[in-house]
Amino acid sequence: MQGARYAAAARANQIRRIPVAAPRGRILDRHGVVLVRSRPSFVCAMIPSDVRDPAATMSALAGVLGVPEALLWKRLLHHHGITYHSFDEVATFEPYGPVVLATDLTSAQMTRLAESQDRLPGLDLEAQPVRDFPFRKLGSHFFGYVGSITEDEYARLKGKGYTSNDVVGKEGLEEAYDAYLRGTPGGEQIEVNAQGQLVRRLGPVDPVPGNSLVLSIDWRIQELAERALREQLALSSKLRGHRLAGAVVAIDPRDGGVLALASYPNFDPNDFTNGIGEKKYASYLNDPLRPLYNRAIAAATPTGSTFKMVTGSGAITSGVIGKHQVLYDSGAWSCHGVTFRDIASGGLGSTNFEHALAASSDGYFYQLGYRLGHDRLRYWARQFGLGKPSGIDIPGEYAGNWPTNAWSMKVYGLPLEPSDVCQLAIGQGAMQATPLQMANIAAAIVNGGTLFHPHFVEAIRDPHGKIIKRFDHDIIRHVPVSDEALREVRAGMDQVTKPWGTAFGEDVPGVPYGGKTGTAETDGGAGPNTTWFVAYAPSQAPKIALAVFMERSGGYGANTAAPVARRIIAGFFHKKLPP
């Protein structure tokens, strides 16, 4: 019995597998629309241990496929993030490969290769699954992309069953959920002797496809958001004389699920599927607008007056102003010896909270900042999630910033001034937030103060369609704002499209909604404004909360960012806008 067991163990040690990749799982929207899939691709792969004459083989293959021989050698010696110096090195470290030398072969190439295989031992024509993004650039910043595993990735992941031949997720959902999506590779099992030479072929092992992701994304809304953002940026770019960038995030305020997320400019994940070319990669890296950069979760700037929903709810809850508090807005306010002026010349005069929020009175909110002081304003900013990542389930999120005295000393060598609180209260100064954070704040304002961890993935399905895992809608915290504060903030935001509101003219017939414009200075007031708009709809029992971010667009939140939100809200509720 012992001898039989040792013999079996010795035989097992001589079994090798020539791997065949498993199809990655699909990515679906909430309605089952297939957003990402795997498609079959015919490739030419080399099994180095079977090649008799490497130089003659590569020369002949170049002629068969009609590609430069130098390109084939480059792919052979440089793959998986590893550089080999010779064919012998490849054959030593990857004797059974397969090393893919050409992908997406045409019918003509496949025919010529099949006819030549008898005289080209070691070359196989294989069908391999290739990641396919049928909507190309749409959704690229949350999908991410895939590519061959690198040396560093392999060193980190080999303990989890990854091999040096694997394709892995890079960025976005493809990276975050790679363990679910990747599947189990199959291949041909072979028996080799002690010298590594082939003894016999034992037969194929079928790969197991990966699991699928079911998202909170509504693809109809995603397409709508991408189009509205792209077209408004094109219009603003024409006015400015150069290209512009921006982002949109839409969230379901009832559970934190991301309905749509767009960052512009975007990129095509298909460019990376078979290894991105140097020229194309350089075009992405050298583009000054950085299309690989996800502004929706990583671009953090002052938010302008959109932050007043935080200042207002904090002031009312803290008791520094009363219910429907009337204050006098003269158009200027002396804040600890520094005079700040309102954009509205002369101010609004005596005005209550709701009207001041709808009309975006700086003079009113300077006074709220003054009354709150640094500690309390910072407390409310932190409670609403600023300065910390929201925990969204894709990599690359930036935490934003809320300035402290220690931070100011480190960055500027100066302490925070008492007067800084008035600038911070209206979303100016050194505070920074991302579009994702502002959408999440808007959601908390309308759902009773619940700050969710925003998320994309609702469930995991196995290859047969059975749900094997559901994800909870995790909560960051219940923000301790009073019901009265939330009612007053919403009452003010509900008036944003009224004649006295800053987004007058941006209403959606048949869908009353709330919103807040924001205009943030850049370069100390010398640069073009960055503009914002946050919104929720409908006003009663909202189903969508969103933030629109237009980077250095010039203009104001009302005429650059608000039109994007208006189109999204109209489309969400199947309403046509008047011409």
Coordinates of C-alpha atoms in Angstrom, one line a residue:
M1 CA 0.0 0.0 0.0
Q2 CA 2.8 2.4 0.9
G3 CA 4.6 1.7 -2.4
A4 CA 1.4 2.3 -4.4
R5 CA 0.9 5.6 -2.6
Y6 CA 4.5 6.7 -3.3
A7 CA 4.2 5.7 -6.9
A8 CA 1.0 7.7 -7.3
A9 CA 2.7 10.7 -5.7
A10 CA 5.7 10.4 -8.0
R11 CA 3.4 10.2 -11.0
A12 CA 1.5 13.2 -9.9
N13 CA 4.7 15.2 -9.6
Q14 CA 5.2 14.5 -13.3
I15 CA 1.9 15.8 -14.4
R16 CA 1.8 19.2 -16.1
R17 CA -0.9 21.3 -17.5
I18 CA -0.7 23.5 -20.6
P19 CA -3.2 26.1 -19.5
V20 CA -6.2 27.3 -21.3
A21 CA -7.8 30.5 -20.0
A22 CA -11.3 30.5 -18.6
P23 CA -13.8 33.0 -19.9
R24 CA -14.2 35.8 -17.4
G25 CA -17.7 36.3 -15.9
R26 CA -20.1 38.8 -17.4
I27 CA -21.0 42.2 -15.9
L28 CA -24.7 43.0 -16.0
D29 CA -26.7 46.1 -15.2
R30 CA -29.7 45.9 -12.7
H31 CA -32.0 44.9 -15.6
G32 CA -29.8 42.2 -17.0
V33 CA -28.2 44.1 -19.8
V34 CA -24.8 42.6 -20.6
L35 CA -22.3 45.3 -20.3
V36 CA -19.0 43.3 -20.3
R37 CA -18.5 39.8 -21.7
S38 CA -15.8 37.5 -23.1
R39 CA -15.7 36.7 -26.8
P40 CA -13.7 33.9 -28.6
S41 CA -10.5 35.0 -30.3
F42 CA -8.3 32.8 -32.4
V43 CA -4.7 33.2 -31.5
C44 CA -1.4 31.7 -32.5
A45 CA 0.4 30.3 -29.4
M46 CA 3.8 28.7 -29.0
I47 CA 4.7 25.7 -26.9
P48 CA 8.4 26.4 -26.6
S49 CA 9.4 22.8 -25.7
D50 CA 8.0 21.6 -29.0
V51 CA 9.9 24.1 -31.2
R52 CA 12.9 22.5 -33.0
D53 CA 14.4 25.5 -34.8
P54 CA 13.3 28.8 -33.2
A55 CA 14.8 31.1 -35.8
A56 CA 13.4 29.2 -38.8
T57 CA 10.0 28.9 -37.0
M58 CA 9.7 32.6 -36.3
S59 CA 10.8 33.6 -39.8
A60 CA 8.2 31.2 -41.4
L61 CA 5.5 32.4 -39.0
A62 CA 6.1 36.0 -40.0
G63 CA 5.4 35.0 -43.6
V64 CA 2.4 33.0 -42.8
L65 CA 0.7 35.7 -40.7
G66 CA 2.0 38.7 -42.7
V67 CA 3.4 40.4 -39.6
P68 CA 7.0 41.7 -39.0
E69 CA 9.2 39.0 -37.5
A70 CA 10.6 41.6 -35.1
L71 CA 7.1 42.0 -33.6
L72 CA 6.8 38.2 -33.1
W73 CA 10.2 38.1 -31.3
K74 CA 9.2 41.1 -29.1
R75 CA 6.0 39.3 -28.0
L76 CA 8.0 36.1 -27.3
L77 CA 10.7 37.7 -25.3
H78 CA 8.5 40.3 -23.5
H79 CA 5.3 39.1 -22.0
H80 CA 3.6 38.9 -18.6
G81 CA 5.8 41.8 -17.5
I82 CA 8.9 39.6 -17.9
T83 CA 11.8 40.3 -20.2
Y84 CA 13.8 37.2 -21.5
H85 CA 17.1 37.5 -23.3
S86 CA 16.8 34.5 -25.6
F87 CA 14.5 31.7 -26.8
D88 CA 16.4 29.3 -24.5
E89 CA 15.4 31.3 -21.5
V90 CA 11.8 31.2 -22.5
A91 CA 12.0 27.4 -23.1
T92 CA 13.6 26.9 -19.7
F93 CA 11.2 28.9 -17.6
E94 CA 8.0 28.4 -19.7
P95 CA 8.5 25.2 -21.6
Y96 CA 4.8 24.5 -22.1
G97 CA 3.7 28.1 -22.4
P98 CA 1.5 28.8 -24.2
V99 CA 3.1 32.1 -25.3
V100 CA 0.6 34.0 -27.4
L101 CA 2.4 35.5 -30.4
A102 CA -0.6 36.9 -32.4
T103 CA -4.3 37.6 -31.5
D104 CA -7.6 38.1 -33.2
L105 CA -6.4 36.2 -36.3
T106 CA -8.4 36.8 -39.5
S107 CA -9.9 34.0 -41.5
A108 CA -7.1 34.2 -44.0
Q109 CA -4.5 34.1 -41.3
M110 CA -6.2 31.1 -39.6
T111 CA -6.3 29.2 -42.9
R112 CA -2.6 29.8 -43.7
L113 CA -1.6 28.8 -40.2
A114 CA -3.6 25.6 -40.2
E115 CA -2.1 24.7 -43.6
S116 CA 1.4 25.3 -42.2
Q117 CA 1.2 23.6 -38.8
D118 CA 2.8 20.3 -40.0
R119 CA 6.0 22.1 -40.8
L120 CA 5.8 24.4 -37.8
P121 CA 5.9 22.2 -34.7
G122 CA 5.3 24.0 -31.4
L123 CA 2.8 26.4 -32.9
D124 CA -0.9 26.0 -32.2
L125 CA -4.1 27.7 -33.5
E126 CA -6.2 28.1 -30.4
A127 CA -9.5 29.7 -29.5
Q128 CA -9.1 31.8 -26.4
P129 CA -11.6 34.0 -24.5
V130 CA -10.9 37.7 -24.8
R131 CA -12.5 40.4 -22.8
D132 CA -15.0 42.5 -24.7
F133 CA -16.5 45.8 -23.8
P134 CA -19.3 46.2 -26.4
F135 CA -20.1 49.8 -25.4
R136 CA -16.5 50.8 -25.8
K137 CA -15.8 54.0 -23.9
L138 CA -19.1 54.1 -21.9
G139 CA -18.6 53.1 -18.3
S140 CA -14.9 52.7 -18.8
H141 CA -14.0 54.3 -15.5
F142 CA -15.9 51.9 -13.3
F143 CA -15.4 48.8 -15.5
G144 CA -11.6 49.1 -15.6
Y145 CA -9.8 46.8 -18.0
V146 CA -7.8 43.6 -18.1
G147 CA -4.2 42.7 -19.0
S148 CA -1.5 40.1 -18.6
I149 CA -0.4 39.5 -15.0
T150 CA 2.8 41.3 -14.2
E151 CA 5.8 40.0 -12.2
D152 CA 4.8 42.0 -9.2
E153 CA 1.1 41.0 -9.4
Y154 CA 2.1 37.3 -9.8
A155 CA 4.3 37.5 -6.7
R156 CA 1.4 38.9 -4.8
L157 CA -1.3 36.6 -6.1
K158 CA 0.4 33.2 -6.7
G159 CA -0.6 32.1 -3.2
K160 CA -4.2 32.5 -4.3
G161 CA -3.9 30.1 -7.3
Y162 CA -2.9 32.6 -10.0
T163 CA -0.4 31.5 -12.6
S164 CA 2.2 33.5 -14.6
N165 CA -0.1 33.1 -17.7
D166 CA -3.2 34.7 -16.2
V167 CA -5.1 37.7 -17.4
V168 CA -6.1 39.9 -14.5
G169 CA -8.3 42.9 -13.8
K170 CA -6.7 46.3 -13.8
E171 CA -8.6 49.1 -12.2
G172 CA -12.3 49.4 -11.7
L173 CA -14.6 46.4 -11.1
E174 CA -12.4 44.2 -13.2
E175 CA -9.7 44.6 -10.5
A176 CA -11.9 44.8 -7.4
Y177 CA -13.8 41.7 -8.2
D178 CA -11.2 39.8 -10.1
A179 CA -11.4 36.8 -7.7
Y180 CA -15.1 36.3 -8.7
L181 CA -14.7 37.1 -12.4
R182 CA -11.6 35.1 -13.3
G183 CA -12.9 31.6 -13.4
T184 CA -10.8 28.4 -13.2
P185 CA -8.3 27.7 -16.1
G186 CA -8.5 24.4 -17.9
G187 CA -5.9 23.0 -20.3
E188 CA -4.3 19.9 -21.6
Q189 CA -2.7 17.6 -19.0
I190 CA 0.6 16.0 -20.1
E191 CA 3.0 13.6 -18.4
V192 CA 6.7 14.5 -18.5
N193 CA 9.8 12.6 -17.4
A194 CA 12.5 13.8 -15.0
Q195 CA 14.1 15.8 -17.8
G196 CA 10.8 17.6 -18.5
Q197 CA 10.3 15.8 -21.8
L198 CA 6.9 14.9 -23.0
V199 CA 5.9 11.3 -22.3
R200 CA 2.3 11.3 -23.2
R201 CA -0.8 13.5 -23.5
L202 CA -3.5 12.7 -20.9
G203 CA -6.4 14.7 -22.3
P204 CA -8.0 18.1 -21.8
V205 CA -9.5 19.7 -18.7
D206 CA -12.3 22.0 -19.4
P207 CA -12.0 25.6 -18.0
V208 CA -14.8 26.8 -15.6
P209 CA -16.1 30.3 -16.6
G210 CA -16.0 33.0 -14.0
N211 CA -18.9 34.3 -12.0
S212 CA -20.9 37.3 -13.1
L213 CA -21.5 40.7 -11.4
V214 CA -25.0 42.2 -11.2
L215 CA -24.7 45.9 -10.8
S216 CA -26.8 48.7 -9.3
I217 CA -26.1 50.6 -12.6
D218 CA -29.1 51.4 -14.8
W219 CA -27.5 51.3 -18.3
R220 CA -30.2 53.6 -19.7
I221 CA -29.3 56.2 -17.2
Q222 CA -25.6 55.6 -17.7
E223 CA -25.9 56.3 -21.4
L224 CA -28.0 59.4 -20.7
A225 CA -25.5 60.7 -18.2
E226 CA -22.6 60.1 -20.5
R227 CA -24.3 61.9 -23.4
A228 CA -25.5 64.9 -21.4
L229 CA -22.1 65.4 -19.9
R230 CA -20.2 65.0 -23.2
E231 CA -22.5 67.4 -25.1
Q232 CA -22.5 70.0 -22.4
L233 CA -18.7 69.9 -22.2
A234 CA -18.5 70.2 -26.0
L235 CA -20.7 73.3 -25.8
S236 CA -18.6 74.8 -23.0
S237 CA -15.4 73.8 -24.7
K238 CA -16.5 75.8 -27.8
L239 CA -17.1 78.8 -25.7
R240 CA -13.8 78.5 -23.9
G241 CA -11.8 77.7 -27.0
H242 CA -10.3 74.4 -25.6
R243 CA -11.3 71.0 -24.4
L244 CA -12.8 70.6 -21.0
A245 CA -13.3 67.8 -18.5
G246 CA -16.0 66.8 -16.0
A247 CA -17.9 64.1 -14.2
V248 CA -21.3 62.9 -13.1
V249 CA -22.4 60.6 -10.3
A250 CA -26.0 59.5 -9.7
I251 CA -27.0 57.5 -6.6
D252 CA -30.1 55.8 -5.4
P253 CA -30.6 57.7 -2.1
R254 CA -32.6 54.7 -0.7
D255 CA -29.7 52.3 -0.6
G256 CA -26.5 53.9 -1.9
G257 CA -26.4 52.0 -5.2
V258 CA -24.7 53.8 -8.0
L259 CA -27.1 54.4 -10.9
A260 CA -24.6 56.1 -13.2
L261 CA -21.0 57.3 -13.0
A262 CA -19.3 59.1 -15.9
S263 CA -15.9 60.8 -16.1
Y264 CA -14.9 62.7 -19.2
P265 CA -12.7 62.3 -21.2
N266 CA -12.9 58.5 -21.1
F267 CA -11.1 55.7 -22.7
D268 CA -11.7 52.4 -24.5
P269 CA -11.0 49.3 -22.3
N270 CA -10.8 47.2 -25.5
D271 CA -7.5 48.9 -26.2
F272 CA -5.9 47.0 -23.3
T273 CA -7.4 43.6 -23.9
N274 CA -4.7 42.1 -26.1
G275 CA -1.9 44.4 -24.8
I276 CA -2.1 48.1 -25.6
G277 CA 0.3 49.4 -28.2
E278 CA 2.9 52.0 -27.3
K279 CA 1.5 54.7 -29.5
K280 CA -2.1 54.3 -28.1
Y281 CA -0.9 54.2 -24.5
A282 CA 1.3 57.3 -25.0
S283 CA -1.8 59.1 -26.4
Y284 CA -3.6 58.4 -23.2
L285 CA -0.7 59.4 -21.0
N286 CA 0.2 62.5 -22.9
D287 CA -3.4 63.9 -23.1
P288 CA -3.5 66.9 -20.8
L289 CA -7.0 66.0 -19.8
R290 CA -5.9 62.6 -18.6
P291 CA -8.6 60.3 -19.9
L292 CA -7.5 57.4 -17.6
Y293 CA -8.2 59.6 -14.5
N294 CA -11.5 58.9 -12.8
R295 CA -12.7 62.4 -11.9
A296 CA -15.9 61.1 -10.4
I297 CA -14.1 59.5 -7.5
A298 CA -10.8 61.2 -7.4
A299 CA -11.1 64.8 -8.6
A300 CA -11.4 66.9 -5.4
T301 CA -11.9 70.6 -5.4
P302 CA -13.7 73.3 -3.5
T303 CA -17.4 72.7 -4.1
G304 CA -18.7 76.3 -4.1
S305 CA -22.2 76.9 -2.7
T306 CA -23.3 73.2 -3.0
F307 CA -21.6 72.9 0.4
K308 CA -24.2 75.2 1.9
M309 CA -26.5 72.2 2.4
V310 CA -24.0 71.0 5.0
T311 CA -23.5 74.4 6.6
G312 CA -27.2 74.9 6.8
S313 CA -28.1 71.6 8.3
G314 CA -25.3 71.8 10.8
A315 CA -26.3 75.4 11.8
I316 CA -29.9 74.5 12.4
T317 CA -29.1 71.3 14.2
S318 CA -26.5 73.0 16.4
G319 CA -29.0 75.8 17.3
V320 CA -27.0 78.7 16.1
I321 CA -30.0 79.8 14.1
G322 CA -33.7 79.1 14.8
K323 CA -36.5 77.8 12.7
H324 CA -37.0 79.8 9.5
Q325 CA -34.3 82.2 10.9
V326 CA -34.3 85.7 9.3
L327 CA -30.9 87.4 8.9
Y328 CA -29.9 90.5 7.2
D329 CA -27.8 90.1 4.1
S330 CA -26.1 93.4 3.3
G331 CA -24.0 92.0 0.6
A332 CA -20.9 91.9 2.8
W333 CA -19.9 90.4 6.2
S334 CA -17.0 91.2 8.5
C335 CA -15.7 87.9 9.6
H336 CA -13.2 88.2 12.4
G337 CA -11.9 91.4 10.9
V338 CA -11.9 90.3 7.3
T339 CA -14.7 91.6 5.0
F340 CA -16.2 89.1 2.5
R341 CA -18.5 90.2 -0.2
D342 CA -21.5 88.5 -1.8
I343 CA -21.6 87.9 -5.5
A344 CA -25.0 89.5 -5.5
S345 CA -24.3 93.3 -5.3
G346 CA -26.2 94.8 -2.4
G347 CA -27.2 91.4 -0.9
L348 CA -30.8 90.2 -0.4
G349 CA -31.7 92.3 2.6
S350 CA -33.7 90.5 5.3
T351 CA -34.2 86.9 4.3
N352 CA -35.0 83.6 5.8
F353 CA -33.1 80.4 5.6
E354 CA -35.0 78.7 2.7
H355 CA -34.9 81.8 0.5
A356 CA -31.2 82.4 1.3
L357 CA -30.4 78.8 0.3
A358 CA -32.4 78.9 -2.9
A359 CA -30.9 82.3 -3.9
S360 CA -27.4 81.1 -2.6
S361 CA -26.8 84.2 -0.4
D362 CA -23.2 84.2 0.6
G363 CA -23.9 87.0 3.1
Y364 CA -26.4 84.8 5.0
F365 CA -24.0 81.8 5.0
Y366 CA -21.0 83.8 6.0
Q367 CA -22.9 84.5 9.2
L368 CA -23.7 80.8 9.7
G369 CA -20.0 80.0 9.4
Y370 CA -19.2 82.8 11.8
R371 CA -21.7 81.4 14.3
L372 CA -20.7 77.8 14.0
G373 CA -16.9 78.4 14.2
H374 CA -14.2 76.1 13.0
D375 CA -14.7 73.2 15.3
R376 CA -18.5 72.8 14.7
L377 CA -18.2 73.4 10.9
R378 CA -15.5 70.8 10.7
Y379 CA -17.6 68.4 12.8
W380 CA -20.5 68.6 10.3
A381 CA -18.2 68.3 7.3
R382 CA -16.7 65.2 8.7
Q383 CA -20.1 63.8 9.7
F384 CA -21.3 64.1 6.1
G385 CA -18.2 62.2 4.9
L386 CA -15.7 64.8 3.8
G387 CA -12.0 64.0 4.4
K388 CA -12.5 60.3 4.3
P389 CA -13.1 57.8 1.5
S390 CA -16.7 56.7 1.1
G391 CA -15.6 53.1 0.6
I392 CA -17.0 52.6 -2.8
D393 CA -16.2 49.2 -4.3
I394 CA -13.6 50.2 -6.9
P395 CA -10.0 51.4 -6.4
G396 CA -8.7 54.9 -6.8
E397 CA -11.0 56.9 -4.5
Y398 CA -9.6 60.2 -3.1
A399 CA -10.7 61.2 0.4
G400 CA -10.9 64.9 -0.3
N401 CA -9.8 67.4 2.4
W402 CA -11.1 69.4 5.3
P403 CA -8.4 71.7 6.6
T404 CA -7.2 71.6 10.2
N405 CA -4.7 73.8 11.9
A406 CA -2.1 71.1 11.7
W407 CA -2.7 70.6 8.0
S408 CA -2.5 74.3 7.3
M409 CA 0.8 74.6 9.2
K410 CA 2.2 71.6 7.3
V411 CA 1.1 72.9 3.8
Y412 CA 1.4 76.6 4.2
G413 CA 3.4 77.1 7.3
L414 CA 0.6 79.2 8.7
P415 CA -2.3 78.4 11.1
L416 CA -5.9 78.5 10.1
E417 CA -7.2 82.0 10.5
P418 CA -10.5 82.5 12.4
S419 CA -11.9 84.3 9.3
D420 CA -11.2 81.1 7.1
V421 CA -14.4 79.6 8.6
C422 CA -16.6 82.0 6.6
Q423 CA -15.0 81.0 3.3
L424 CA -15.2 77.3 4.2
A425 CA -18.9 77.7 5.0
I426 CA -19.7 78.6 1.4
G427 CA -17.5 75.9 -0.1
Q428 CA -14.4 78.0 -0.8
G429 CA -10.9 78.0 0.6
A430 CA -8.9 74.8 1.3
M431 CA -11.8 72.4 1.5
Q432 CA -12.0 69.7 -1.2
A433 CA -14.7 67.1 -2.1
T434 CA -15.2 64.7 -5.0
P435 CA -18.3 64.4 -7.1
L436 CA -19.0 61.0 -5.4
Q437 CA -18.9 62.6 -2.0
M438 CA -21.2 65.5 -3.0
A439 CA -23.7 63.1 -4.5
N440 CA -23.6 61.0 -1.4
I441 CA -24.3 64.1 0.8
A442 CA -27.2 65.0 -1.4
A443 CA -28.6 61.5 -0.9
A444 CA -28.2 61.8 2.9
I445 CA -30.0 65.1 2.9
V446 CA -33.1 63.5 1.3
N447 CA -33.1 60.1 2.9
G448 CA -33.3 61.3 6.5
G449 CA -29.5 61.5 7.2
T450 CA -28.3 58.0 6.3
L451 CA -24.8 58.1 4.7
F452 CA -24.3 54.9 2.8
H453 CA -21.2 53.3 1.4
P454 CA -21.9 53.8 -2.3
H455 CA -21.6 50.6 -4.2
F456 CA -21.8 49.1 -7.7
V457 CA -22.2 45.4 -7.1
E458 CA -25.5 44.1 -5.8
A459 CA -25.0 40.3 -6.3
I460 CA -22.8 37.6 -7.8
R461 CA -24.2 34.9 -10.1
D462 CA -22.5 31.6 -10.9
P463 CA -22.0 30.5 -14.6
H464 CA -25.5 28.9 -14.5
G465 CA -27.1 32.2 -13.4
K466 CA -27.7 31.2 -9.8
I467 CA -27.2 34.0 -7.2
I468 CA -24.4 32.8 -4.9
K469 CA -23.8 36.1 -3.0
R470 CA -25.8 39.2 -2.2
F471 CA -24.2 42.3 -0.8
D472 CA -25.6 44.3 2.1
H473 CA -26.2 48.0 1.7
D474 CA -23.7 49.1 4.3
I475 CA -24.1 52.3 6.1
I476 CA -21.2 54.6 7.1
R477 CA -23.3 56.4 9.7
H478 CA -26.5 58.1 10.5
V479 CA -25.6 61.8 10.4
P480 CA -27.0 63.3 13.6
V481 CA -28.9 66.1 11.9
S482 CA -32.3 67.0 13.2
D483 CA -35.4 66.4 11.1
E484 CA -36.2 70.1 11.2
A485 CA -32.8 70.9 9.7
L486 CA -33.3 68.4 6.9
R487 CA -36.8 69.8 6.2
E488 CA -35.5 73.3 5.9
V489 CA -32.6 72.4 3.7
R490 CA -34.8 70.5 1.4
A491 CA -37.4 73.3 1.4
G492 CA -34.6 75.7 0.2
M493 CA -33.2 73.3 -2.4
D494 CA -36.7 72.6 -3.7
Q495 CA -36.9 76.3 -4.7
V496 CA -33.7 76.3 -6.8
T497 CA -35.7 76.5 -10.1
K498 CA -38.1 79.2 -8.8
P499 CA -37.7 82.8 -10.1
W500 CA -35.6 83.7 -7.1
G501 CA -33.5 80.4 -7.3
T502 CA -30.1 80.2 -8.9
A503 CA -31.2 77.6 -11.4
F504 CA -34.3 79.4 -12.6
G505 CA -35.2 78.1 -16.1
E506 CA -33.7 74.7 -15.5
D507 CA -37.0 73.1 -14.3
V508 CA -38.3 69.8 -15.7
P509 CA -42.0 69.9 -16.5
G510 CA -43.9 67.4 -14.5
V511 CA -41.0 66.6 -12.2
P512 CA -40.4 69.0 -9.3
Y513 CA -36.9 68.5 -8.0
G514 CA -34.4 70.1 -5.6
G515 CA -30.9 71.2 -6.2
K516 CA -28.1 73.5 -5.4
T517 CA -25.7 75.3 -7.7
G518 CA -22.0 75.8 -6.9
T519 CA -19.2 78.0 -8.4
A520 CA -15.7 77.6 -7.1
E521 CA -12.9 79.9 -7.8
T522 CA -9.5 78.6 -9.1
D523 CA -6.1 80.1 -9.1
G524 CA -7.1 82.6 -6.3
G525 CA -9.9 83.9 -8.5
A526 CA -7.7 84.4 -11.6
G527 CA -8.5 81.1 -13.3
P528 CA -11.8 79.8 -14.8
N529 CA -14.4 78.8 -12.3
T530 CA -15.0 75.1 -11.6
T531 CA -18.8 74.7 -11.5
W532 CA -21.1 72.2 -9.7
F533 CA -24.7 71.2 -9.4
V534 CA -26.2 68.7 -6.9
A535 CA -29.8 67.6 -7.2
Y536 CA -32.4 65.0 -6.3
A537 CA -35.7 64.1 -7.8
P538 CA -38.6 64.1 -7.4
S539 CA -38.8 66.5 -4.5
Q540 CA -41.1 64.1 -2.6
A541 CA -39.7 60.5 -2.0
P542 CA -36.6 61.0 -4.2
K543 CA -35.4 58.1 -6.3
I544 CA -32.2 59.7 -7.6
A545 CA -29.5 62.0 -6.2
L546 CA -26.7 63.3 -8.3
A547 CA -23.7 65.6 -8.6
V548 CA -22.4 67.3 -11.7
F549 CA -18.8 68.5 -11.8
M550 CA -17.4 70.7 -14.5
E551 CA -13.6 71.2 -14.1
R552 CA -12.4 74.8 -14.8
S553 CA -15.3 75.2 -17.1
G554 CA -15.8 78.9 -16.5
G555 CA -19.3 80.3 -16.1
Y556 CA -21.5 79.4 -13.2
G557 CA -23.1 76.2 -11.8
A558 CA -26.5 77.4 -13.1
N559 CA -25.4 77.6 -16.8
T560 CA -22.8 74.9 -17.1
A561 CA -23.5 72.1 -14.6
A562 CA -27.3 72.4 -14.0
P563 CA -28.2 71.7 -17.6
V564 CA -26.5 68.3 -17.4
A565 CA -28.5 67.4 -14.3
R566 CA -31.7 68.6 -15.8
R567 CA -31.3 66.3 -18.8
I568 CA -30.5 63.3 -16.6
I569 CA -33.6 64.0 -14.4
A570 CA -35.9 64.4 -17.4
G571 CA -34.6 61.2 -19.0
F572 CA -34.8 59.3 -15.7
F573 CA -38.6 60.0 -15.5
H574 CA -39.1 59.7 -19.3
K575 CA -40.0 63.4 -19.7
K576 CA -39.3 65.5 -22.8
L577 CA -37.7 68.9 -22.4
P578 CA -39.1 71.8 -24.3
P579 CA -36.8 72.9 -27.2

